[in-house]
mmCIF file of C-alpha atoms in Angstrom:
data_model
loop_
_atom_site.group_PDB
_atom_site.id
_atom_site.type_symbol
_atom_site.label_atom_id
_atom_site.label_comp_id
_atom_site.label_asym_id
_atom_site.label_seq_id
_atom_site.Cartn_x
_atom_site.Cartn_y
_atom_site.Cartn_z
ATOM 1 C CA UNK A 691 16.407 153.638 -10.639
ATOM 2 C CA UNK A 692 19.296 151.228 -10.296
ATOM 3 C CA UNK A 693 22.613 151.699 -8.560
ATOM 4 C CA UNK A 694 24.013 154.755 -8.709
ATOM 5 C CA UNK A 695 26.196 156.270 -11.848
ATOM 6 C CA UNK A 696 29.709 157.871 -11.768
ATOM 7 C CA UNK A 697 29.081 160.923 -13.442
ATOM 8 C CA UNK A 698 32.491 161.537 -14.481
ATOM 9 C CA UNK A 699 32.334 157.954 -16.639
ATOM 10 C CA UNK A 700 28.979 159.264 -18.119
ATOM 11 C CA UNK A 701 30.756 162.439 -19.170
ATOM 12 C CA UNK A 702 33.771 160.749 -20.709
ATOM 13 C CA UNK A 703 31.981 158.477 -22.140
ATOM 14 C CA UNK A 704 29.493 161.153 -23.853
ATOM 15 C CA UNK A 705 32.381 163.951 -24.869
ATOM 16 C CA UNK A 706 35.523 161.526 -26.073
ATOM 17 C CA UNK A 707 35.062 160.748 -29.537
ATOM 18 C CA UNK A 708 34.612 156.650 -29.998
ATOM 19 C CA UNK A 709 32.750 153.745 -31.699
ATOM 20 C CA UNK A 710 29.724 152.953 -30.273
ATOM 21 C CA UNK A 711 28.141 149.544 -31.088
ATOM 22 C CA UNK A 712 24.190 149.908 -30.828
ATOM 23 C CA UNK A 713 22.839 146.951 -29.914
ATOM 24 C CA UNK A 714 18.855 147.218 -31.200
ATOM 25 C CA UNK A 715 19.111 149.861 -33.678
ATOM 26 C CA UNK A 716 16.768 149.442 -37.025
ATOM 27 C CA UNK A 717 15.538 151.859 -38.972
ATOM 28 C CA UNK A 718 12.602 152.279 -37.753
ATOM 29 C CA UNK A 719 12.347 156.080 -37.118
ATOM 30 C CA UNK A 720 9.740 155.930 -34.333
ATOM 31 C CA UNK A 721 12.441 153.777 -32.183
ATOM 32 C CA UNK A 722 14.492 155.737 -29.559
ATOM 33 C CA UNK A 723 17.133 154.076 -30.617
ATOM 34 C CA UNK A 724 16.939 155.948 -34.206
ATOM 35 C CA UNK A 725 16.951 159.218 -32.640
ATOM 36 C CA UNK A 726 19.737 158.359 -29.953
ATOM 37 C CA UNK A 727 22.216 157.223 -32.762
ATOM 38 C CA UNK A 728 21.477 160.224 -34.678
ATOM 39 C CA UNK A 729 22.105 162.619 -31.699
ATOM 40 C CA UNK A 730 25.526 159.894 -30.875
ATOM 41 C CA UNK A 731 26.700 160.699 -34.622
ATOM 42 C CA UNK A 732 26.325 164.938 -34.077
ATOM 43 C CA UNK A 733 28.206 164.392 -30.597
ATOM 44 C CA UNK A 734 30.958 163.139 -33.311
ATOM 45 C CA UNK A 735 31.039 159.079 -32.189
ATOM 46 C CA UNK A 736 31.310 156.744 -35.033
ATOM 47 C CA UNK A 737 27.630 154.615 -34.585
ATOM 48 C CA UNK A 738 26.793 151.064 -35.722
ATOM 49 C CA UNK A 739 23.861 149.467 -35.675
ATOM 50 C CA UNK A 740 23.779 146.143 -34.337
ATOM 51 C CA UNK A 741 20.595 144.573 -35.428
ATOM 52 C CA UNK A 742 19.490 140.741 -36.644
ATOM 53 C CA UNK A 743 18.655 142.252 -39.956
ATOM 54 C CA UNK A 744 21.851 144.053 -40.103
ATOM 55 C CA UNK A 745 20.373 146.936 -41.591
ATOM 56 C CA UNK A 746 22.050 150.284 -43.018
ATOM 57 C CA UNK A 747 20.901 153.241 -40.161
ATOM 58 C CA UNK A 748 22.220 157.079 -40.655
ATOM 59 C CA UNK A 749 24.542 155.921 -43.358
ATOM 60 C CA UNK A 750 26.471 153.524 -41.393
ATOM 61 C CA UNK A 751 26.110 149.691 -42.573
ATOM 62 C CA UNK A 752 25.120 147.229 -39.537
ATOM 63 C CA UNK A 753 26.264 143.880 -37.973
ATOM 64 C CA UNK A 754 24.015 141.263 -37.039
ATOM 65 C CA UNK A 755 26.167 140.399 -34.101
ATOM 66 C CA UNK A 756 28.512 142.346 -31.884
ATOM 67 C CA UNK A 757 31.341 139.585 -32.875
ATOM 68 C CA UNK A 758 30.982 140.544 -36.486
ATOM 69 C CA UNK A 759 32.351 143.899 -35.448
ATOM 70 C CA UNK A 760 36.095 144.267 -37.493
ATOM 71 C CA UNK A 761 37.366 145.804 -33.859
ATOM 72 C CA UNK A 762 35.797 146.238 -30.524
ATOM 73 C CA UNK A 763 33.816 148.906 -29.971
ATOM 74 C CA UNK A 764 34.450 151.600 -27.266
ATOM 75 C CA UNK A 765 31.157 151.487 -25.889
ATOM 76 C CA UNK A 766 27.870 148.862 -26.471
ATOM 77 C CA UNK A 767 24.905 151.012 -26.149
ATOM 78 C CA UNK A 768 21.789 148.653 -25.313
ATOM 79 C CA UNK A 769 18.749 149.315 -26.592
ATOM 80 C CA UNK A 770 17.422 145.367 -25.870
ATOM 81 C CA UNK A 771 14.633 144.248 -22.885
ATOM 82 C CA UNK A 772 16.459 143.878 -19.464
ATOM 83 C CA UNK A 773 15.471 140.242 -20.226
ATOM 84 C CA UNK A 774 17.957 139.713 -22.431
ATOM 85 C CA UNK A 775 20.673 142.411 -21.718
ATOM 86 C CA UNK A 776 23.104 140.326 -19.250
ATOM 87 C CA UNK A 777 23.634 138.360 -22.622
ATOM 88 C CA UNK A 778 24.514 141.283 -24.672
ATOM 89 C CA UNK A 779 26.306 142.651 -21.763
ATOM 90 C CA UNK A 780 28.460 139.149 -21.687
ATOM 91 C CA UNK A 781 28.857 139.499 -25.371
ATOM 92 C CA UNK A 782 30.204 143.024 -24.805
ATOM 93 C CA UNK A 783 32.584 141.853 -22.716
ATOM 94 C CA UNK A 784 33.783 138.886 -24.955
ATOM 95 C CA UNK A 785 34.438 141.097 -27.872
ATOM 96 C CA UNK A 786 36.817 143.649 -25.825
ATOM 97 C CA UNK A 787 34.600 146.690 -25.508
ATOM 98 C CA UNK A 788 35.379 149.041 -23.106
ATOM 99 C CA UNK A 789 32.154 150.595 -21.603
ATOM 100 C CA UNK A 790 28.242 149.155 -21.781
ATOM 101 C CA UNK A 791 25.254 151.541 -21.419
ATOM 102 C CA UNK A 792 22.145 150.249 -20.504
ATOM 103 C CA UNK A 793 19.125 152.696 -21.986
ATOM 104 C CA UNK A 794 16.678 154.169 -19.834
ATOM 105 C CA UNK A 795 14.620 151.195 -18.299
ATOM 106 C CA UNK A 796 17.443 148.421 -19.630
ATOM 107 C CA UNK A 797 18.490 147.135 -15.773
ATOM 108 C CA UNK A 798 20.274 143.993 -14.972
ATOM 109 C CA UNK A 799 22.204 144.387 -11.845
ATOM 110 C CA UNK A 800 24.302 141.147 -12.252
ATOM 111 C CA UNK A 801 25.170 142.070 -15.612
ATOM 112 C CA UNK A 802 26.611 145.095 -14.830
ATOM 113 C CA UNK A 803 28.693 143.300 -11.614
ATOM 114 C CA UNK A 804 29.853 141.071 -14.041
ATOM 115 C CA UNK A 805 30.835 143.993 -16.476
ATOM 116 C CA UNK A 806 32.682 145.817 -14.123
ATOM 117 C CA UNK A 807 34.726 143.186 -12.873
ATOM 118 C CA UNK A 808 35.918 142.670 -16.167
ATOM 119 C CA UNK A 809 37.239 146.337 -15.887
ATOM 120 C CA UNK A 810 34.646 147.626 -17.931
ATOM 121 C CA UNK A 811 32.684 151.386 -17.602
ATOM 122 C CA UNK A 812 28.729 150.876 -16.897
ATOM 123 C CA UNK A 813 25.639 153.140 -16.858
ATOM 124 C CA UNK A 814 22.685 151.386 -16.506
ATOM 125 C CA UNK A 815 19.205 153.068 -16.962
ATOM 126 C CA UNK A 816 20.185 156.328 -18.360
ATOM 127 C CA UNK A 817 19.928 157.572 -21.867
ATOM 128 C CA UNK A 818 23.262 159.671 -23.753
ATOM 129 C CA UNK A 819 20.604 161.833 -24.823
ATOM 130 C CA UNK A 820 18.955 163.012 -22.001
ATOM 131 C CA UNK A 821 22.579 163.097 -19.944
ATOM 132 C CA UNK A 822 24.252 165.054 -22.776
ATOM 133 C CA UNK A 823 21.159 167.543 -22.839
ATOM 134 C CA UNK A 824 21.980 168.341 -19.473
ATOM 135 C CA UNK A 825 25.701 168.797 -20.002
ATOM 136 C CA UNK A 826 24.823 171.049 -22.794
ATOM 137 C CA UNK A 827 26.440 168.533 -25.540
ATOM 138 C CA UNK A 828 24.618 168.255 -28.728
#
């Protein structure tokens, strides 16, 4: 497991109602992705998909990119291989978002350095669903 997570960001982050940019989701039902989005949207956050085919997932027409967002997102959920996350971490940043969650297995240490010292909220390796099971959300 990677560097230790500030609870009290991953329960903000889970209960205050906000946009969350998923960065991976398709529609491909046997993703985690699909059912993490779904359990996002009952939570009440606004979800949307950010995907190179753009495609429409739980009702909610996707980007291709995260700049093609109309206005940052609250929160970049990443849902990529930790090969390529500290560039969709970077992008996050670039676009104004204010938090970046890096799925279970999703680690890039010096992506999430470089996150937080642009003031943004991280939690890397951990998945909303699992953490808001346990908090009793959802």
């Amino acid at each position: 497991m990677s560097a230790a997570v500030d609870p009290d960001v991953v329960d903000r982050l889970l209960r205050t109602p906000a946009t969350w940019a998923v960065v991976g989701l398709s529609t491909n039902r046997a993703r985690a992705a699909y059912g993490v989005a779904a359990y996002l949207q009952r939570l009440g956050h606004r979800v949307v998909p950010v995907h190179p085919s753009a495609p429409t997932v739980h009702g909610v027409r996707g980007v291709r990119r995260l700049d093609e967002l109309p206005e940052p997102p609250d929160v970049v959920d990443l849902f990529v291989n930790s090969s390529i996350a500290g560039g969709v971490v970077d992008e996050a940043v670039a676009v104004g978002a204010r938090a970046v969650w890096l799925q279970l297995g999703v680690v890039d240490e010096a992506a999430a350095a470089r996150a937080r010292a642009a003031g943004l909220d991280v939690v890397m390796d951990h998945c909303p669903a699992i953490e808001g099971s346990l908090r009793g959300l959802g």
